[in-house]
mmCIF file of C-alpha atoms and ligand atoms in Angstrom:
data_model
loop_
_atom_site.group_PDB
_atom_site.id
_atom_site.type_symbol
_atom_site.label_atom_id
_atom_site.label_comp_id
_atom_site.label_asym_id
_atom_site.label_seq_id
_atom_site.Cartn_x
_atom_site.Cartn_y
_atom_site.Cartn_z
ATOM 1 C CA MET F 12 -0.091 -0.520 -0.182
ATOM 2 C CA THR F 13 1.145 3.527 -0.726
ATOM 3 C CA SER F 14 0.910 6.169 2.002
ATOM 4 C CA SER F 15 -2.223 7.857 -0.333
ATOM 5 C CA GLY F 16 -3.782 3.962 0.877
ATOM 6 C CA SER F 17 -3.478 2.840 -3.211
ATOM 7 C CA LEU F 18 -1.745 -0.523 -3.968
ATOM 8 C CA LEU F 19 -0.730 1.700 -7.014
ATOM 9 C CA ARG F 20 -0.062 5.201 -7.946
ATOM 10 C CA ALA F 21 0.121 6.619 -11.155
ATOM 11 C CA GLU F 22 1.931 10.860 -9.980
ATOM 12 C CA ARG F 23 1.689 12.883 -12.379
ATOM 13 C CA VAL F 24 2.463 10.708 -15.298
ATOM 14 C CA THR F 25 3.742 11.556 -19.049
ATOM 15 C CA LEU F 26 3.665 8.786 -21.242
ATOM 16 C CA GLY F 27 4.825 7.823 -24.804
ATOM 17 C CA TYR F 28 6.437 5.793 -27.722
ATOM 18 C CA GLY F 29 9.978 7.939 -28.908
ATOM 19 C CA ARG F 30 9.621 11.195 -27.828
ATOM 20 C CA THR F 31 5.725 11.345 -28.729
ATOM 21 C CA PRO F 32 3.668 11.920 -25.429
ATOM 22 C CA VAL F 33 0.301 9.594 -25.467
ATOM 23 C CA VAL F 34 -0.864 10.100 -21.750
ATOM 24 C CA HIS F 35 -0.300 13.634 -20.298
ATOM 25 C CA ASP F 36 0.567 14.701 -16.548
ATOM 26 C CA VAL F 37 -1.889 12.064 -15.236
ATOM 27 C CA THR F 38 -2.019 11.170 -11.261
ATOM 28 C CA LEU F 39 -4.472 8.561 -10.187
ATOM 29 C CA ASP F 40 -5.020 5.573 -7.466
ATOM 30 C CA ILE F 41 -5.464 2.464 -7.626
ATOM 31 C CA THR F 42 -7.275 1.642 -4.707
ATOM 32 C CA GLY F 43 -9.927 -1.427 -3.274
ATOM 33 C CA GLY F 44 -13.074 -2.369 -4.790
ATOM 34 C CA GLY F 45 -11.791 -1.890 -8.272
ATOM 35 C CA VAL F 46 -10.953 0.625 -10.688
ATOM 36 C CA GLY F 47 -11.995 1.621 -14.152
ATOM 37 C CA LEU F 48 -10.342 3.642 -17.124
ATOM 38 C CA ILE F 49 -12.843 4.820 -19.749
ATOM 39 C CA GLY F 50 -12.478 6.201 -22.997
ATOM 40 C CA GLU F 51 -12.245 5.345 -26.451
ATOM 41 C CA SER F 52 -9.530 3.265 -29.009
ATOM 42 C CA GLY F 53 -6.532 5.266 -28.692
ATOM 43 C CA SER F 54 -7.547 7.690 -25.327
ATOM 44 C CA GLY F 55 -4.090 6.444 -23.965
ATOM 45 C CA LYS F 56 -5.854 3.417 -21.389
ATOM 46 C CA THR F 57 -3.160 0.962 -22.864
ATOM 47 C CA THR F 58 -0.838 3.155 -22.200
ATOM 48 C CA LEU F 59 -1.247 3.521 -18.775
ATOM 49 C CA ALA F 60 -1.975 -0.153 -18.042
ATOM 50 C CA ARG F 61 1.250 -0.974 -19.361
ATOM 51 C CA ALA F 62 2.661 1.888 -16.761
ATOM 52 C CA PHE F 63 1.017 -0.125 -14.031
ATOM 53 C CA LEU F 64 2.875 -3.341 -15.105
ATOM 54 C CA GLY F 65 6.182 -1.591 -15.275
ATOM 55 C CA LEU F 66 6.716 -2.293 -19.554
ATOM 56 C CA LEU F 67 6.774 0.814 -20.286
ATOM 57 C CA THR F 68 9.309 3.933 -18.084
ATOM 58 C CA PRO F 69 7.037 7.190 -17.694
ATOM 59 C CA MET F 70 8.025 10.238 -19.562
ATOM 60 C CA SER F 71 8.191 12.262 -16.802
ATOM 61 C CA GLY F 72 6.199 11.182 -13.062
ATOM 62 C CA ASN F 73 6.367 8.275 -11.422
ATOM 63 C CA ILE F 74 4.661 5.318 -10.855
ATOM 64 C CA LEU F 75 4.351 4.445 -7.160
ATOM 65 C CA TYR F 76 4.065 0.606 -5.751
ATOM 66 C CA GLY F 77 3.781 0.534 -1.895
ATOM 67 C CA ASP F 78 5.345 3.577 -1.550
ATOM 68 C CA GLN F 79 8.652 2.569 -3.862
ATOM 69 C CA ASN F 80 9.141 3.646 -6.752
ATOM 70 C CA LEU F 81 8.279 1.060 -9.673
ATOM 71 C CA LYS F 82 12.005 1.167 -11.258
ATOM 72 C CA LYS F 83 13.217 0.222 -7.663
ATOM 73 C CA VAL F 84 11.158 -2.265 -7.066
ATOM 74 C CA ASP F 85 11.914 -5.999 -7.415
ATOM 75 C CA MET F 86 10.262 -6.804 -10.303
ATOM 76 C CA ARG F 87 9.478 -11.147 -9.514
ATOM 77 C CA ARG F 88 8.053 -10.079 -6.212
ATOM 78 C CA PHE F 89 5.684 -7.774 -8.365
ATOM 79 C CA ARG F 90 4.921 -10.234 -10.949
ATOM 80 C CA GLY F 91 3.578 -12.501 -8.295
ATOM 81 C CA ASP F 92 1.104 -9.382 -6.661
ATOM 82 C CA VAL F 93 -0.147 -7.497 -10.259
ATOM 83 C CA GLN F 94 -0.972 -9.130 -12.893
ATOM 84 C CA PRO F 95 -2.206 -8.921 -16.379
ATOM 85 C CA VAL F 96 -5.372 -10.606 -18.354
ATOM 86 C CA PHE F 97 -5.333 -9.534 -21.642
ATOM 87 C CA GLN F 98 -7.429 -11.235 -24.259
ATOM 88 C CA ALA F 99 -7.996 -14.179 -25.302
ATOM 89 C CA GLU F 100 -6.242 -14.040 -28.525
ATOM 90 C CA ALA F 101 -2.926 -13.436 -26.638
ATOM 91 C CA LEU F 102 -3.266 -17.473 -26.043
ATOM 92 C CA ASP F 103 -0.215 -20.133 -28.288
ATOM 93 C CA PRO F 104 -2.645 -21.647 -30.758
ATOM 94 C CA ARG F 105 0.003 -24.094 -30.981
ATOM 95 C CA MET F 106 -0.024 -25.005 -26.819
ATOM 96 C CA ARG F 107 -2.831 -27.557 -24.901
ATOM 97 C CA VAL F 108 -4.597 -25.381 -22.758
ATOM 98 C CA GLY F 109 -3.285 -26.848 -19.746
ATOM 99 C CA ARG F 110 0.340 -26.645 -20.579
ATOM 100 C CA SER F 111 -0.705 -22.617 -21.059
ATOM 101 C CA VAL F 112 -1.359 -22.537 -16.816
ATOM 102 C CA ALA F 113 0.695 -25.178 -16.186
ATOM 103 C CA GLU F 114 3.273 -22.247 -17.328
ATOM 104 C CA ALA F 115 2.358 -20.078 -15.211
ATOM 105 C CA LEU F 116 2.497 -21.708 -12.374
ATOM 106 C CA PRO F 117 5.716 -22.751 -10.175
ATOM 107 C CA ARG F 118 7.911 -26.051 -11.607
ATOM 108 C CA ASP F 119 6.009 -27.146 -8.294
ATOM 109 C CA ALA F 120 2.892 -26.712 -7.983
ATOM 110 C CA ARG F 121 1.734 -27.397 -11.417
ATOM 111 C CA HIS F 122 -0.072 -30.117 -10.083
ATOM 112 C CA ARG F 123 -2.761 -27.441 -9.540
ATOM 113 C CA VAL F 124 -3.942 -26.942 -13.025
ATOM 114 C CA PRO F 125 -7.241 -28.894 -12.955
ATOM 115 C CA GLU F 126 -7.860 -27.152 -9.513
ATOM 116 C CA LEU F 127 -7.343 -23.754 -11.178
ATOM 117 C CA LEU F 128 -9.669 -24.782 -14.551
ATOM 118 C CA GLU F 129 -12.278 -25.314 -11.848
ATOM 119 C CA GLN F 130 -11.797 -22.360 -9.690
ATOM 120 C CA VAL F 131 -12.476 -20.154 -13.781
ATOM 121 C CA GLY F 132 -15.813 -22.644 -14.037
ATOM 122 C CA LEU F 133 -14.120 -25.211 -16.258
ATOM 123 C CA ASP F 134 -14.147 -28.902 -16.547
ATOM 124 C CA PRO F 135 -10.471 -29.609 -15.559
ATOM 125 C CA ALA F 136 -11.009 -32.384 -19.244
ATOM 126 C CA LEU F 137 -10.604 -28.996 -21.397
ATOM 127 C CA ALA F 138 -7.026 -29.085 -20.562
ATOM 128 C CA SER F 139 -6.479 -31.247 -23.312
ATOM 129 C CA ARG F 140 -8.027 -28.977 -25.845
ATOM 130 C CA ARG F 141 -6.275 -25.919 -27.719
ATOM 131 C CA PRO F 142 -7.583 -23.333 -28.178
ATOM 132 C CA HIS F 143 -9.617 -22.923 -31.057
ATOM 133 C CA GLN F 144 -10.880 -25.900 -29.745
ATOM 134 C CA LEU F 145 -12.723 -23.818 -27.146
ATOM 135 C CA SER F 146 -15.057 -20.823 -27.151
ATOM 136 C CA GLY F 147 -14.246 -17.979 -26.759
ATOM 137 C CA GLY F 148 -15.707 -17.084 -23.043
ATOM 138 C CA GLN F 149 -13.734 -20.434 -22.244
ATOM 139 C CA ARG F 150 -10.777 -19.082 -24.532
ATOM 140 C CA GLN F 151 -11.211 -16.186 -21.734
ATOM 141 C CA ARG F 152 -11.525 -18.028 -18.640
ATOM 142 C CA VAL F 153 -8.323 -19.712 -19.505
ATOM 143 C CA VAL F 154 -6.550 -16.736 -19.130
ATOM 144 C CA ILE F 155 -8.274 -15.328 -16.002
ATOM 145 C CA ALA F 156 -6.828 -19.219 -15.369
ATOM 146 C CA ARG F 157 -3.189 -18.425 -15.951
ATOM 147 C CA ALA F 158 -3.101 -14.932 -14.560
ATOM 148 C CA LEU F 159 -4.799 -16.592 -10.792
ATOM 149 C CA ALA F 160 -1.305 -19.228 -10.807
ATOM 150 C CA VAL F 161 0.674 -16.739 -8.816
ATOM 151 C CA ASN F 162 -2.505 -15.920 -6.722
ATOM 152 C CA PRO F 163 -1.667 -12.299 -7.591
ATOM 153 C CA LYS F 164 -3.466 -9.351 -5.337
ATOM 154 C CA LEU F 165 -3.712 -6.983 -8.292
ATOM 155 C CA LEU F 166 -5.453 -8.028 -11.766
ATOM 156 C CA ILE F 167 -4.721 -5.330 -14.691
ATOM 157 C CA LEU F 168 -8.202 -6.432 -16.772
ATOM 158 C CA ASP F 169 -7.484 -4.788 -20.495
ATOM 159 C CA GLU F 170 -10.910 -5.485 -22.327
ATOM 160 C CA PRO F 171 -11.423 -8.502 -20.577
ATOM 161 C CA THR F 172 -15.075 -9.275 -22.524
ATOM 162 C CA SER F 173 -15.016 -6.792 -25.420
ATOM 163 C CA ALA F 174 -15.040 -9.550 -27.672
ATOM 164 C CA LEU F 175 -17.993 -12.278 -26.303
ATOM 165 C CA ASP F 176 -21.176 -11.865 -26.896
ATOM 166 C CA VAL F 177 -23.464 -10.205 -23.800
ATOM 167 C CA THR F 178 -24.527 -13.472 -22.104
ATOM 168 C CA VAL F 179 -21.099 -14.882 -22.256
ATOM 169 C CA GLN F 180 -20.101 -11.176 -20.895
ATOM 170 C CA ALA F 181 -21.886 -11.317 -18.125
ATOM 171 C CA ARG F 182 -20.841 -14.263 -16.683
ATOM 172 C CA ILE F 183 -16.777 -14.081 -17.013
ATOM 173 C CA LEU F 184 -17.957 -10.733 -15.026
ATOM 174 C CA ASP F 185 -19.509 -12.096 -12.547
ATOM 175 C CA LEU F 186 -16.250 -14.377 -12.521
ATOM 176 C CA ILE F 187 -14.570 -11.456 -11.928
ATOM 177 C CA ALA F 188 -16.521 -9.845 -9.567
ATOM 178 C CA GLY F 189 -16.054 -13.154 -7.285
ATOM 179 C CA LEU F 190 -11.718 -13.490 -7.365
ATOM 180 C CA ALA F 191 -10.725 -12.277 -4.174
ATOM 181 C CA ALA F 192 -7.883 -10.067 -6.226
ATOM 182 C CA GLU F 193 -8.445 -6.064 -6.711
ATOM 183 C CA ARG F 194 -8.937 -5.071 -10.009
ATOM 184 C CA LEU F 195 -8.057 -2.256 -12.425
ATOM 185 C CA LEU F 196 -10.188 -2.970 -15.454
ATOM 186 C CA ILE F 197 -9.712 -1.414 -18.365
ATOM 187 C CA THR F 198 -12.309 -1.547 -21.427
ATOM 188 C CA HIS F 199 -14.620 1.773 -23.420
ATOM 189 C CA ASN F 200 -18.270 0.262 -22.107
ATOM 190 C CA LEU F 201 -19.216 2.211 -18.759
ATOM 191 C CA ALA F 202 -21.762 -0.789 -18.180
ATOM 192 C CA VAL F 203 -18.789 -3.261 -17.278
ATOM 193 C CA VAL F 204 -16.738 -0.687 -14.868
ATOM 194 C CA GLY F 205 -20.830 0.198 -13.214
ATOM 195 C CA LYS F 206 -20.838 -3.917 -12.319
ATOM 196 C CA LEU F 207 -17.204 -3.941 -10.969
ATOM 197 C CA CYS F 208 -15.343 -1.142 -10.294
ATOM 198 C CA ARG F 209 -16.110 1.792 -7.276
ATOM 199 C CA THR F 210 -14.350 4.096 -8.647
ATOM 200 C CA SER F 211 -14.098 5.154 -12.296
ATOM 201 C CA HIS F 212 -11.637 7.871 -14.357
ATOM 202 C CA VAL F 213 -12.872 9.344 -18.028
ATOM 203 C CA LEU F 214 -9.440 9.448 -20.446
ATOM 204 C CA PHE F 215 -9.762 11.411 -23.468
ATOM 205 C CA ALA F 216 -6.767 12.406 -25.632
ATOM 206 C CA GLY F 217 -4.178 10.958 -22.782
ATOM 207 C CA ARG F 218 -5.648 13.253 -19.937
ATOM 208 C CA VAL F 219 -8.343 12.267 -17.158
ATOM 209 C CA VAL F 220 -11.202 14.687 -17.726
ATOM 210 C CA GLU F 221 -13.497 13.230 -14.885
ATOM 211 C CA SER F 222 -12.820 10.910 -11.904
ATOM 212 C CA GLY F 223 -15.021 9.807 -9.722
ATOM 213 C CA PRO F 224 -17.229 6.631 -7.664
ATOM 214 C CA THR F 225 -18.596 4.630 -10.271
ATOM 215 C CA ALA F 226 -22.613 4.682 -9.412
ATOM 216 C CA ASP F 227 -22.600 9.580 -9.179
ATOM 217 C CA LEU F 228 -20.236 8.925 -12.421
ATOM 218 C CA LEU F 229 -23.095 7.284 -14.140
ATOM 219 C CA ALA F 230 -26.057 8.708 -12.341
ATOM 220 C CA ARG F 231 -25.295 11.949 -13.156
ATOM 221 C CA PRO F 232 -21.440 12.979 -15.353
ATOM 222 C CA ALA F 233 -20.311 16.214 -15.216
ATOM 223 C CA HIS F 234 -18.668 16.222 -18.228
ATOM 224 C CA PRO F 235 -19.522 16.362 -21.754
ATOM 225 C CA TYR F 236 -17.340 12.952 -22.837
ATOM 226 C CA THR F 237 -18.481 11.462 -19.899
ATOM 227 C CA LEU F 238 -22.573 12.162 -20.408
ATOM 228 C CA ALA F 239 -21.743 11.463 -24.534
ATOM 229 C CA LEU F 240 -19.840 7.935 -23.177
ATOM 230 C CA ARG F 241 -23.078 6.900 -21.147
ATOM 231 C CA ASP F 242 -25.825 7.670 -23.466
ATOM 232 C CA ALA F 243 -23.877 6.335 -26.994
ATOM 233 C CA VAL F 244 -24.402 2.470 -24.585
ATOM 234 C CA PRO F 245 -27.085 2.536 -22.060
ATOM 235 C CA LYS F 246 -26.695 -0.738 -21.494
ATOM 236 C CA LEU F 247 -24.186 -3.991 -21.209
ATOM 237 C CA GLY F 248 -22.383 -5.482 -24.711
ATOM 238 C CA GLY F 249 -23.692 -2.873 -26.910
ATOM 239 C CA GLU F 250 -20.975 -0.409 -29.898
ATOM 240 C CA PRO F 251 -18.507 0.846 -28.080
ATOM 241 C CA PRO F 252 -19.223 3.783 -26.828
ATOM 242 C CA VAL F 253 -18.520 6.688 -28.991
ATOM 243 C CA ALA F 254 -20.260 10.053 -29.296
ATOM 244 C CA ARG F 255 -21.443 8.668 -33.030
ATOM 245 C CA GLY F 256 -19.785 10.213 -35.961
ATOM 246 C CA ARG F 257 -18.134 12.494 -34.088
ATOM 247 C CA ALA F 258 -15.287 10.532 -32.682
ATOM 248 C CA GLU F 259 -12.896 11.178 -35.899
ATOM 249 C CA VAL F 260 -12.611 14.835 -35.158
ATOM 250 C CA ARG F 261 -9.707 15.458 -33.812
ATOM 251 C CA PRO F 262 -8.396 16.398 -30.367
ATOM 252 C CA ALA F 263 -7.202 20.059 -29.899
ATOM 253 C CA GLU F 264 -4.248 20.992 -29.481
ATOM 254 C CA THR F 265 -4.660 23.840 -27.329
ATOM 255 C CA GLY F 266 -7.312 24.533 -24.900
ATOM 256 C CA CYS F 267 -9.625 22.298 -23.628
ATOM 257 C CA PRO F 268 -9.112 18.770 -26.062
ATOM 258 C CA PHE F 269 -12.652 17.927 -26.282
ATOM 259 C CA ARG F 270 -13.902 21.474 -27.434
ATOM 260 C CA PRO F 271 -14.280 20.446 -31.070
ATOM 261 C CA ARG F 272 -16.545 17.394 -30.135
ATOM 262 C CA CYS F 273 -18.300 19.666 -27.414
ATOM 263 C CA PRO F 274 -22.194 20.573 -27.683
ATOM 264 C CA MET F 275 -21.948 22.689 -25.217
ATOM 265 C CA ALA F 276 -18.197 24.625 -25.509
ATOM 266 C CA VAL F 277 -17.829 28.090 -24.967
ATOM 267 C CA THR F 278 -14.969 31.132 -25.486
ATOM 268 C CA GLU F 279 -13.714 30.006 -22.373
ATOM 269 C CA CYS F 280 -13.110 26.386 -23.584
ATOM 270 C CA ASP F 281 -10.475 27.914 -25.372
ATOM 271 C CA ARG F 282 -8.127 28.095 -21.998
ATOM 272 C CA ALA F 283 -7.150 24.491 -20.954
ATOM 273 C CA PRO F 284 -9.429 23.094 -17.741
ATOM 274 C CA ALA F 285 -7.755 21.654 -15.225
ATOM 275 C CA LEU F 286 -8.530 18.509 -13.236
ATOM 276 C CA ARG F 287 -10.916 20.004 -9.629
ATOM 277 C CA ASP F 288 -13.083 18.827 -7.594
ATOM 278 C CA LEU F 289 -16.570 19.209 -8.442
ATOM 279 C CA GLY F 290 -17.791 22.348 -5.752
ATOM 280 C CA GLY F 291 -20.519 21.990 -3.341
ATOM 281 C CA HIS F 292 -21.958 18.598 -1.146
ATOM 282 C CA GLN F 293 -24.830 17.826 -3.058
ATOM 283 C CA GLU F 294 -25.080 14.555 -3.544
ATOM 284 C CA GLY F 295 -23.330 12.467 -5.661
ATOM 285 C CA GLN F 296 -20.392 14.864 -5.658
ATOM 286 C CA ASP F 297 -18.211 13.255 -3.361
ATOM 287 C CA GLY F 298 -14.972 12.661 -4.339
ATOM 288 C CA ARG F 299 -16.157 13.624 -7.970
ATOM 289 C CA ARG F 300 -13.265 15.451 -10.259
ATOM 290 C CA VAL F 301 -13.559 16.533 -13.437
ATOM 291 C CA ALA F 302 -11.489 18.513 -15.833
ATOM 292 C CA CYS F 303 -14.578 20.976 -17.566
ATOM 293 C CA HIS F 304 -14.975 24.716 -17.567
ATOM 294 C CA ARG F 305 -19.600 23.904 -17.599
ATOM 295 C CA ALA F 306 -19.045 20.999 -15.237
ATOM 296 C CA GLU F 307 -22.089 23.263 -13.507
ATOM 297 C CA ASP F 308 -23.837 23.521 -15.967
ATOM 298 C CA VAL F 309 -23.515 19.694 -17.554
ATOM 299 C CA LEU F 310 -24.920 18.683 -13.680
ATOM 300 C CA ARG F 311 -27.800 21.237 -14.471
ATOM 301 C CA GLU F 312 -28.558 20.028 -18.290
ATOM 302 C CA PRO F 313 -31.935 17.213 -17.997
ATOM 303 C CA SER F 314 -30.123 14.461 -19.636
ATOM 304 C CA ALA F 315 -27.387 14.598 -17.625
ATOM 305 C CA ARG F 316 -29.817 13.013 -14.308
ATOM 306 C CA ARG F 317 -30.828 9.187 -14.407
HETATM 307 N N1 ATP L 2 3.791 0.596 -29.695
HETATM 308 C C1 ATP L 2 3.124 1.747 -30.226
HETATM 309 N N2 ATP L 2 3.955 2.807 -30.921
HETATM 310 C C2 ATP L 2 3.603 4.524 -30.714
HETATM 311 N N3 ATP L 2 1.933 4.562 -30.626
HETATM 312 C C3 ATP L 2 1.581 3.765 -29.806
HETATM 313 C C4 ATP L 2 2.129 2.441 -29.720
HETATM 314 N N4 ATP L 2 0.779 1.950 -28.720
HETATM 315 C C5 ATP L 2 0.156 2.711 -28.619
HETATM 316 N N5 ATP L 2 0.119 4.060 -29.714
HETATM 317 C C6 ATP L 2 -0.508 5.379 -29.387
HETATM 318 O O1 ATP L 2 -0.919 5.641 -28.688
HETATM 319 C C7 ATP L 2 -2.165 5.939 -28.468
HETATM 320 C C8 ATP L 2 -2.795 5.616 -27.311
HETATM 321 O O2 ATP L 2 -2.850 4.505 -27.416
HETATM 322 P P1 ATP L 2 -3.189 3.085 -26.721
HETATM 323 O O3 ATP L 2 -3.480 1.840 -26.971
HETATM 324 O O4 ATP L 2 -2.900 3.435 -25.218
HETATM 325 O O5 ATP L 2 -5.288 4.045 -25.947
HETATM 326 P P2 ATP L 2 -6.164 2.904 -25.507
HETATM 327 O O6 ATP L 2 -6.994 3.766 -24.967
HETATM 328 O O7 ATP L 2 -5.695 1.271 -25.080
HETATM 329 O O8 ATP L 2 -7.309 1.896 -27.332
HETATM 330 P P3 ATP L 2 -7.620 0.949 -27.268
HETATM 331 O O9 ATP L 2 -8.859 0.943 -26.786
HETATM 332 O O10 ATP L 2 -7.741 1.037 -29.066
HETATM 333 O O11 ATP L 2 -6.782 0.007 -27.026
HETATM 334 C C9 ATP L 2 -2.922 6.040 -29.607
HETATM 335 O O12 ATP L 2 -2.552 7.006 -29.948
HETATM 336 C C10 ATP L 2 -1.758 4.936 -30.514
HETATM 337 O O13 ATP L 2 -1.868 5.300 -31.030
#
């Protein structure tokens, strides 16, 4: 735990590839009860996840693990504590799935394969199959079994259900919800965070534009982008929630990056809004942060209330 009570913390982190930053000055804590990272394709979710896994070094700022800079943490211990769950396509197509799971276990614990398969709701007899001989949902369960092999404290799940149909998706989400490990969940589907994450952060163009308790965010978005995301996909399993037809509009390079797509933009939005506490002590505003000059107006919009 860091002194702020989080498992992992990004502190004013800027991340990029080569010299090009794609995530800008993000501060974010992974606390208990599940944390969601939401945003459309290209918003920087996977890039942040890679930094939290120690796979990408920040251009500036720090990733902290238990009050220690991740750069200085023993990576062998860290890999036992923090495990990624990526999409099932990452499984080796030639390898029997039992062996895939066995490879994630310490050598003297390989007898635990049937137990792990059962833990994720799979018949241990499926261990002899190759990935293409399983359904999409079964493959995703194998990926989760692999991650659980080392009894991690935290799972970092990148779109764990986006390739699955709605009913299978719901069953995998139930499985994830029942696991003991904490979770950082990356998704473009707001319905998924509603089910699994106590806290959520909305990313737009590599910046956190809104944060807070997920239930409050969904009930009363304070950023026009969160509002567009919520209203684009009201239920589990729908299309990716982008403001349809406008996602191709490039973010602004100066001022508020969402301005070119924002139905509420005003002259003031030429100035970049800082992430700030949502003022007042009204219901649903505790722990809420937003980067929008017009957040209070967004909250007053009848369409923002649900
Ligand atoms: N290896 C890379 N080299 C250069 N640029 C990259 C690389 N990986 C990602 N990017 C760029 O970084 C930005 C953020 O990408 P990232 O994959 O983090 O977004 P994302 O929100 O996870 O998107 P998606 O939901 O499509 O996975 C994008 O503009 C992307 O083109």
